[in-house]
Amino acid sequence: MAGADDSVPFTPSKLYPKSDEEIATFKEMKKERSGKCFFYVFAGIVIQCVFILVFALITLRSRIPDVKVRSITVKNLRYNNGTSSASISPSFNATLVAEVTIKNTNFGRFKFENTTMSVLYGGMNVVGDTKIGRGSVKARDTQKMINLTVEVRSNRVLTNSQNFSSEIQSGMLKLSSYAKFSGSVNLLNIVKREEIAQMNCTMILNFTSRKFQDLRCQ
Ligand SMILES: *[C@@H]1O[C@H](CO)[C@@H](O)[C@H](O)[C@H]1NC(C)=O
Ligand SMILES: *[C@@H]1O[C@H](CO)[C@@H](O)[C@H](O)[C@H]1NC(C)=O
Ligand SMILES: *[C@@H]1O[C@H](CO)[C@@H](O)[C@H](O)[C@H]1NC(C)=O
Ligand SMILES: *[C@@H]1O[C@H](CO)[C@@H](O)[C@H](O)[C@H]1NC(C)=O
Ligand SMILES: *[C@@H]1O[C@H](CO)[C@@H](O)[C@H](O)[C@H]1NC(C)=O
Ligand SMILES: *[C@@H]1O[C@H](CO)[C@@H](O)[C@H](O)[C@H]1NC(C)=O
Ligand SMILES: *[C@@H]1O[C@H](CO)[C@@H](O)[C@H](O)[C@H]1NC(C)=O
């Protein structure tokens, strides 16, 4: 019997005696395995959902594009600081050439309506402006606008201002440049969001060097 068993290992007599036990453990293993399998599938689905959610949160979130004056140069500066004659009120004229960048960190194109860039004194007196017009910036791209030319000239309101007189006499004039880019961002071509990007920079015109210094943008 034993020899026959050895020569024929796969006889039912050899397998079946332990079968009840084996089937039981096998069933248990199967149960355990299907439980594990369910767990892995479930975990996979959860991980996938988290990934999709994070992806959606990152890509479908709209951010305000960042607009900055990168550089500004002075051309043809003419000024009168009022010290040569008391009868002449201080004034100035200049042609400014600016380089402006619009940084769009969105996963979608930012389109803006026609825009005007203004140069102001004292935060509210417009001394000059220029049209930027309408345009768009590609997804996750920075658009450079060079040679934006603004003709500035002091106006009547300014020449009567005590602060303006003292500033121009000190040889330093604080100006600011402002532009409002109203438009929309088309996120992954699915969601369209309105966005307003504002440029608000200050700079100090040094009449001695005929250059701007301390250019700061918010
Ligand atoms: C500003 O420019 C005008 C000509 O456009 C000129 O007549 C005037 O004298 C200038 N003002 C100053 C302060 O240079
Ligand atoms: C935009 O353009 C339209 C027509 O071209 C004009 O009427 C409007 O005043 C412009 N707006 C600005 C802010 O330049
Ligand atoms: C910008 O201005 C500079 C100097 O005036 C000139 O060399 C350059 O060609 C201009 N660029 C554009 C795009 O107008
Ligand atoms: C003049 O400057 C002073 C301080 O620098 C400020 O408090 C005041 O509001 C200014 N006046 C005008 C009319 O801008
Ligand atoms: C005023 O301007 C004249 C030249 O136009 C210059 O010689 C003088 O130093 C200036 N005064 C001040 C206080 O900046
Ligand atoms: C620009 O920034 C200054 C502060 O640096 C703030 O007082 C001013 O209100 C801002 N202007 C606009 C139009 O947001
Ligand atoms: C203005 O420019 C002149 C010449 O470059 C420089 O000597 C002076 O220090 C500047 N003024 C300020 C307040 O930086």
GROMACS .gro file of C-alpha atoms and ligand atoms in nm:
model
  316
    1MET     CA    1   0.000   0.000   0.000
    2ALA     CA    2   0.273   0.237   0.104
    3GLY     CA    3   0.488   0.147  -0.195
    4ALA     CA    4   0.193   0.197  -0.428
    5ASP     CA    5   0.134   0.534  -0.267
    6ASP     CA    6   0.493   0.633  -0.327
    7SER     CA    7   0.485   0.527  -0.690
    8VAL     CA    8   0.153   0.696  -0.759
    9PRO     CA    9   0.153   1.019  -0.557
   10PHE     CA   10  -0.166   1.155  -0.703
   11THR     CA   11  -0.399   0.874  -0.605
   12PRO     CA   12  -0.719   0.992  -0.449
   13SER     CA   13  -0.648   0.782  -0.139
   14LYS     CA   14  -0.344   0.993  -0.063
   15LEU     CA   15  -0.518   1.328  -0.120
   16TYR     CA   16  -0.861   1.274   0.023
   17PRO     CA   17  -0.788   1.177   0.385
   18LYS     CA   18  -0.663   1.525   0.467
   19SER     CA   19  -0.909   1.692   0.232
   20ASP     CA   20  -1.158   1.819   0.492
   21GLU     CA   21  -0.888   1.997   0.681
   22GLU     CA   22  -0.721   2.120   0.365
   23ILE     CA   23  -1.046   2.240   0.211
   24ALA     CA   24  -1.126   2.424   0.530
   25THR     CA   25  -0.792   2.604   0.535
   26PHE     CA   26  -0.815   2.662   0.162
   27LYS     CA   27  -1.159   2.814   0.206
   28GLU     CA   28  -1.028   3.031   0.484
   29MET     CA   29  -0.736   3.138   0.267
   30LYS     CA   30  -0.975   3.209  -0.016
   31LYS     CA   31  -1.193   3.414   0.217
   32GLU     CA   32  -0.890   3.598   0.346
   33ARG     CA   33  -0.759   3.647  -0.004
   34SER     CA   34  -1.089   3.781  -0.137
   35GLY     CA   35  -1.103   4.011   0.164
   36LYS     CA   36  -0.753   4.135   0.086
   37CYS     CA   37  -0.842   4.162  -0.280
   38PHE     CA   38  -1.147   4.371  -0.194
   39PHE     CA   39  -0.931   4.587   0.031
   40TYR     CA   40  -0.674   4.645  -0.244
   41VAL     CA   41  -0.939   4.731  -0.503
   42PHE     CA   42  -1.107   4.964  -0.257
   43ALA     CA   43  -0.776   5.128  -0.165
   44GLY     CA   44  -0.695   5.162  -0.535
   45ILE     CA   45  -1.024   5.337  -0.600
   46VAL     CA   46  -0.972   5.567  -0.302
   47ILE     CA   47  -0.617   5.653  -0.414
   48GLN     CA   48  -0.742   5.718  -0.767
   49CYS     CA   49  -1.019   5.942  -0.634
   50VAL     CA   50  -0.769   6.134  -0.423
   51PHE     CA   51  -0.545   6.177  -0.727
   52ILE     CA   52  -0.833   6.300  -0.941
   53LEU     CA   53  -0.945   6.536  -0.667
   54VAL     CA   54  -0.595   6.677  -0.616
   55PHE     CA   55  -0.549   6.709  -0.993
   56ALA     CA   56  -0.883   6.889  -1.022
   57LEU     CA   57  -0.806   7.115  -0.727
   58ILE     CA   58  -0.472   7.211  -0.880
   59THR     CA   59  -0.577   7.251  -1.240
   60LEU     CA   60  -0.925   7.392  -1.197
   61ARG     CA   61  -0.830   7.650  -0.938
   62SER     CA   62  -0.803   7.992  -1.092
   63ARG     CA   63  -0.527   8.224  -0.983
   64ILE     CA   64  -0.500   8.597  -1.046
   65PRO     CA   65  -0.237   8.664  -1.314
   66ASP     CA   66   0.057   8.867  -1.191
   67VAL     CA   67   0.122   9.193  -1.375
   68LYS     CA   68   0.442   9.386  -1.311
   69VAL     CA   69   0.645   9.671  -1.453
   70ARG     CA   70   0.985   9.509  -1.513
   71SER     CA   71   1.167   9.823  -1.616
   72ILE     CA   72   1.090  10.183  -1.696
   73THR     CA   73   1.318  10.431  -1.867
   74VAL     CA   74   1.297  10.804  -1.915
   75LYS     CA   75   1.328  10.977  -2.250
   76ASN     CA   76   1.313  11.350  -2.323
   77LEU     CA   77   1.272  11.470  -1.967
   78ARG     CA   78   1.206  11.841  -1.945
   79TYR     CA   79   1.129  12.005  -1.616
   80ASN     CA   80   1.110  12.328  -1.431
   81ASN     CA   81   1.158  12.303  -1.058
   82GLY     CA   82   1.034  12.655  -0.997
   83THR     CA   83   1.356  12.778  -0.839
   84SER     CA   84   1.472  12.987  -1.134
   85SER     CA   85   1.175  13.220  -1.109
   86ALA     CA   86   0.902  13.247  -0.851
   87SER     CA   87   0.647  13.326  -1.122
   88ILE     CA   88   0.697  12.992  -1.299
   89SER     CA   89   0.518  12.709  -1.128
   90PRO     CA   90   0.702  12.377  -1.131
   91SER     CA   91   0.619  12.133  -1.410
   92PHE     CA   92   0.765  11.844  -1.603
   93ASN     CA   93   0.734  11.656  -1.933
   94ALA     CA   94   0.871  11.318  -2.020
   95THR     CA   95   0.836  11.018  -2.243
   96LEU     CA   96   0.847  10.695  -2.046
   97VAL     CA   97   0.916  10.354  -2.197
   98ALA     CA   98   0.806  10.059  -1.987
   99GLU     CA   99   0.838   9.685  -2.005
  100VAL     CA  100   0.544   9.504  -1.850
  101THR     CA  101   0.500   9.132  -1.792
  102ILE     CA  102   0.184   8.932  -1.734
  103LYS     CA  103   0.251   8.599  -1.564
  104ASN     CA  104  -0.031   8.350  -1.600
  105THR     CA  105   0.009   8.050  -1.369
  106ASN     CA  106  -0.332   7.905  -1.462
  107PHE     CA  107  -0.389   7.582  -1.654
  108GLY     CA  108  -0.573   7.782  -1.912
  109ARG     CA  109  -0.548   8.089  -2.131
  110PHE     CA  110  -0.608   8.431  -1.975
  111LYS     CA  111  -0.787   8.667  -2.210
  112PHE     CA  112  -0.818   9.032  -2.120
  113GLU     CA  113  -1.023   9.321  -2.253
  114ASN     CA  114  -0.867   9.638  -2.386
  115THR     CA  115  -0.669   9.792  -2.109
  116THR     CA  116  -0.514  10.130  -2.041
  117MET     CA  117  -0.201  10.181  -1.837
  118SER     CA  118  -0.186  10.505  -1.640
  119VAL     CA  119   0.092  10.691  -1.468
  120LEU     CA  120  -0.022  10.880  -1.161
  121TYR     CA  121   0.112  11.128  -0.915
  122GLY     CA  122  -0.003  11.111  -0.553
  123GLY     CA  123  -0.202  10.797  -0.630
  124MET     CA  124  -0.486  10.980  -0.803
  125ASN     CA  125  -0.365  11.247  -1.045
  126VAL     CA  126  -0.323  11.092  -1.390
  127VAL     CA  127  -0.021  11.249  -1.558
  128GLY     CA  128  -0.022  11.020  -1.859
  129ASP     CA  129  -0.163  10.701  -2.006
  130THR     CA  130  -0.126  10.460  -2.292
  131LYS     CA  131  -0.347  10.196  -2.450
  132ILE     CA  132  -0.243   9.834  -2.406
  133GLY     CA  133  -0.551   9.704  -2.582
  134ARG     CA  134  -0.687   9.353  -2.559
  135GLY     CA  135  -0.484   9.036  -2.560
  136SER     CA  136  -0.426   8.696  -2.412
  137VAL     CA  137  -0.160   8.498  -2.231
  138LYS     CA  138  -0.117   8.123  -2.286
  139ALA     CA  139  -0.157   7.875  -2.002
  140ARG     CA  140   0.138   7.876  -1.762
  141ASP     CA  141   0.321   8.138  -1.962
  142THR     CA  142   0.453   8.490  -1.918
  143GLN     CA  143   0.386   8.755  -2.178
  144LYS     CA  144   0.625   9.041  -2.215
  145MET     CA  145   0.509   9.375  -2.346
  146ILE     CA  146   0.805   9.589  -2.434
  147ASN     CA  147   0.824   9.952  -2.546
  148LEU     CA  148   0.502  10.063  -2.384
  149THR     CA  149   0.535  10.435  -2.434
  150VAL     CA  150   0.363  10.682  -2.203
  151GLU     CA  151   0.375  11.056  -2.254
  152VAL     CA  152   0.355  11.221  -1.913
  153ARG     CA  153   0.306  11.585  -1.832
  154SER     CA  154   0.218  11.756  -1.511
  155ASN     CA  155  -0.130  11.903  -1.516
  156ARG     CA  156  -0.281  12.211  -1.361
  157VAL     CA  157  -0.393  12.026  -1.047
  158LEU     CA  158  -0.034  11.925  -0.985
  159THR     CA  159   0.133  12.256  -1.045
  160ASN     CA  160  -0.085  12.407  -0.773
  161SER     CA  161  -0.006  12.131  -0.526
  162GLN     CA  162   0.234  12.217  -0.246
  163ASN     CA  163   0.355  11.857  -0.224
  164PHE     CA  164   0.437  11.847  -0.594
  165SER     CA  165   0.638  12.170  -0.571
  166SER     CA  166   0.840  12.050  -0.277
  167GLU     CA  167   0.896  11.707  -0.432
  168ILE     CA  168   1.014  11.839  -0.766
  169GLN     CA  169   1.238  12.086  -0.585
  170SER     CA  170   1.394  11.803  -0.392
  171GLY     CA  171   1.479  11.646  -0.729
  172MET     CA  172   1.278  11.333  -0.660
  173LEU     CA  173   0.923  11.262  -0.770
  174LYS     CA  174   0.722  10.961  -0.664
  175LEU     CA  175   0.501  10.825  -0.941
  176SER     CA  176   0.290  10.513  -0.972
  177SER     CA  177   0.167  10.313  -1.264
  178TYR     CA  178  -0.163  10.139  -1.269
  179ALA     CA  179  -0.348   9.907  -1.506
  180LYS     CA  180  -0.649   9.685  -1.463
  181PHE     CA  181  -0.668   9.372  -1.677
  182SER     CA  182  -1.025   9.248  -1.670
  183GLY     CA  183  -1.072   8.915  -1.836
  184SER     CA  184  -1.132   8.546  -1.798
  185VAL     CA  185  -0.936   8.226  -1.756
  186ASN     CA  186  -1.045   7.918  -1.949
  187LEU     CA  187  -0.934   7.633  -1.723
  188LEU     CA  188  -0.863   7.314  -1.926
  189ASN     CA  189  -1.131   7.444  -2.164
  190ILE     CA  190  -1.388   7.326  -1.907
  191VAL     CA  191  -1.438   7.603  -1.656
  192LYS     CA  192  -1.438   7.973  -1.741
  193ARG     CA  193  -1.366   8.211  -1.455
  194GLU     CA  194  -1.364   8.587  -1.449
  195GLU     CA  195  -1.039   8.732  -1.321
  196ILE     CA  196  -0.914   9.085  -1.269
  197ALA     CA  197  -0.539   9.133  -1.259
  198GLN     CA  198  -0.423   9.470  -1.132
  199MET     CA  199  -0.085   9.624  -1.181
  200ASN     CA  200   0.010   9.870  -0.909
  201CYS     CA  201   0.373   9.980  -0.906
  202THR     CA  202   0.550  10.276  -0.755
  203MET     CA  203   0.875  10.431  -0.870
  204ILE     CA  204   1.077  10.737  -0.793
  205LEU     CA  205   1.197  10.967  -1.069
  206ASN     CA  206   1.538  11.112  -0.994
  207PHE     CA  207   1.570  11.438  -1.188
  208THR     CA  208   1.946  11.446  -1.146
  209SER     CA  209   2.014  11.105  -1.297
  210ARG     CA  210   1.704  11.124  -1.520
  211LYS     CA  211   1.628  10.768  -1.421
  212PHE     CA  212   1.372  10.583  -1.218
  213GLN     CA  213   1.477  10.416  -0.899
  214ASP     CA  214   1.307  10.201  -0.633
  215LEU     CA  215   1.063  10.037  -0.873
  216ARG     CA  216   0.827   9.834  -0.659
  217CYS     CA  217   0.525   9.631  -0.760
  218GLN     CA  218   0.266   9.474  -0.534
  219LIG     C1  219   0.630  12.042  -2.190
  219LIG     O1  220   0.615  12.023  -2.331
  219LIG     C2  221   0.563  12.136  -2.398
  219LIG     C3  222   0.551  12.099  -2.542
  219LIG     O2  223   0.483  11.979  -2.558
  219LIG     C4  224   0.651  12.256  -2.378
  219LIG     O3  225   0.593  12.365  -2.441
  219LIG     C5  226   0.669  12.283  -2.232
  219LIG     O4  227   0.760  12.388  -2.211
  219LIG     C6  228   0.719  12.162  -2.160
  219LIG     N1  229   0.726  12.183  -2.018
  219LIG     C7  230   0.840  12.171  -1.950
  219LIG     C8  231   0.832  12.197  -1.803
  219LIG     O5  232   0.944  12.139  -2.002
  220LIG     C1  233  -1.217   9.941  -2.550
  220LIG     O1  234  -1.251   9.947  -2.689
  220LIG     C2  235  -1.376  10.001  -2.714
  220LIG     C3  236  -1.401   9.997  -2.863
  220LIG     O2  237  -1.288   9.961  -2.933
  220LIG     C4  238  -1.384  10.142  -2.660
  220LIG     O3  239  -1.515  10.192  -2.679
  220LIG     C5  240  -1.351  10.143  -2.512
  220LIG     O4  241  -1.349  10.274  -2.464
  220LIG     C6  242  -1.220  10.078  -2.488
  220LIG     N1  243  -1.195  10.070  -2.346
  220LIG     C7  244  -1.077  10.102  -2.294
  220LIG     C8  245  -1.067  10.084  -2.147
  220LIG     O5  246  -0.984  10.140  -2.360
  221LIG     C1  247   1.182   9.872  -2.867
  221LIG     O1  248   1.261   9.987  -2.863
  221LIG     C2  249   1.399   9.964  -2.893
  221LIG     C3  250   1.473  10.095  -2.876
  221LIG     O2  251   1.395  10.205  -2.912
  221LIG     C4  252   1.408   9.910  -3.035
  221LIG     O3  253   1.542   9.883  -3.067
  221LIG     C5  254   1.326   9.784  -3.049
  221LIG     O4  255   1.327   9.738  -3.182
  221LIG     C6  256   1.184   9.807  -3.006
  221LIG     N1  257   1.113   9.681  -3.007
  221LIG     C7  258   0.987   9.668  -3.052
  221LIG     C8  259   0.933   9.532  -3.049
  221LIG     O5  260   0.924   9.763  -3.091
  222LIG     C1  261   0.123  11.589   0.105
  222LIG     O1  262   0.214  11.499   0.168
  222LIG     C2  263   0.179  11.470   0.302
  222LIG     C3  264   0.287  11.380   0.361
  222LIG     O2  265   0.388  11.357   0.274
  222LIG     C4  266   0.043  11.399   0.303
  222LIG     O3  267   0.005  11.372   0.435
  222LIG     C5  268  -0.060  11.487   0.236
  222LIG     O4  269  -0.182  11.416   0.227
  222LIG     C6  270  -0.016  11.525   0.097
  222LIG     N1  271  -0.111  11.618   0.038
  222LIG     C7  272  -0.163  11.601  -0.084
  222LIG     C8  273  -0.261  11.705  -0.129
  222LIG     O5  274  -0.136  11.505  -0.153
  223LIG     C1  275   1.632  12.333  -1.030
  223LIG     O1  276   1.663  12.315  -1.167
  223LIG     C2  277   1.781  12.378  -1.206
  223LIG     C3  278   1.799  12.354  -1.356
  223LIG     O2  279   1.676  12.360  -1.422
  223LIG     C4  280   1.900  12.326  -1.128
  223LIG     O3  281   2.017  12.397  -1.162
  223LIG     C5  282   1.873  12.341  -0.978
  223LIG     O4  283   1.977  12.278  -0.907
  223LIG     C6  284   1.743  12.276  -0.944
  223LIG     N1  285   1.713  12.299  -0.804
  223LIG     C7  286   1.682  12.202  -0.722
  223LIG     C8  287   1.654  12.240  -0.580
  223LIG     O5  288   1.675  12.087  -0.759
  224LIG     C1  289  -0.179  10.075  -0.502
  224LIG     O1  290  -0.100  10.044  -0.388
  224LIG     C2  291  -0.100  10.144  -0.289
  224LIG     C3  292  -0.011  10.099  -0.175
  224LIG     O2  293   0.119  10.082  -0.219
  224LIG     C4  294  -0.241  10.165  -0.238
  224LIG     O3  295  -0.243  10.269  -0.143
  224LIG     C5  296  -0.331  10.201  -0.354
  224LIG     O4  297  -0.463  10.212  -0.310
  224LIG     C6  298  -0.323  10.096  -0.462
  224LIG     N1  299  -0.400  10.140  -0.577
  224LIG     C7  300  -0.496  10.066  -0.631
  224LIG     C8  301  -0.570  10.130  -0.741
  224LIG     O5  302  -0.520   9.954  -0.592
  225LIG     C1  303   1.978  11.068  -0.782
  225LIG     O1  304   2.075  11.045  -0.881
  225LIG     C2  305   2.201  11.103  -0.854
  225LIG     C3  306   2.292  11.082  -0.975
  225LIG     O2  307   2.289  10.949  -1.016
  225LIG     C4  308   2.258  11.040  -0.729
  225LIG     O3  309   2.383  11.098  -0.697
  225LIG     C5  310   2.161  11.059  -0.613
  225LIG     O4  311   2.206  10.991  -0.501
  225LIG     C6  312   2.023  11.008  -0.650
  225LIG     N1  313   1.931  11.041  -0.543
  225LIG     C7  314   1.883  10.948  -0.459
  225LIG     C8  315   1.791  10.998  -0.352
  225LIG     O5  316   1.909  10.829  -0.470
   0.00000   0.00000   0.00000
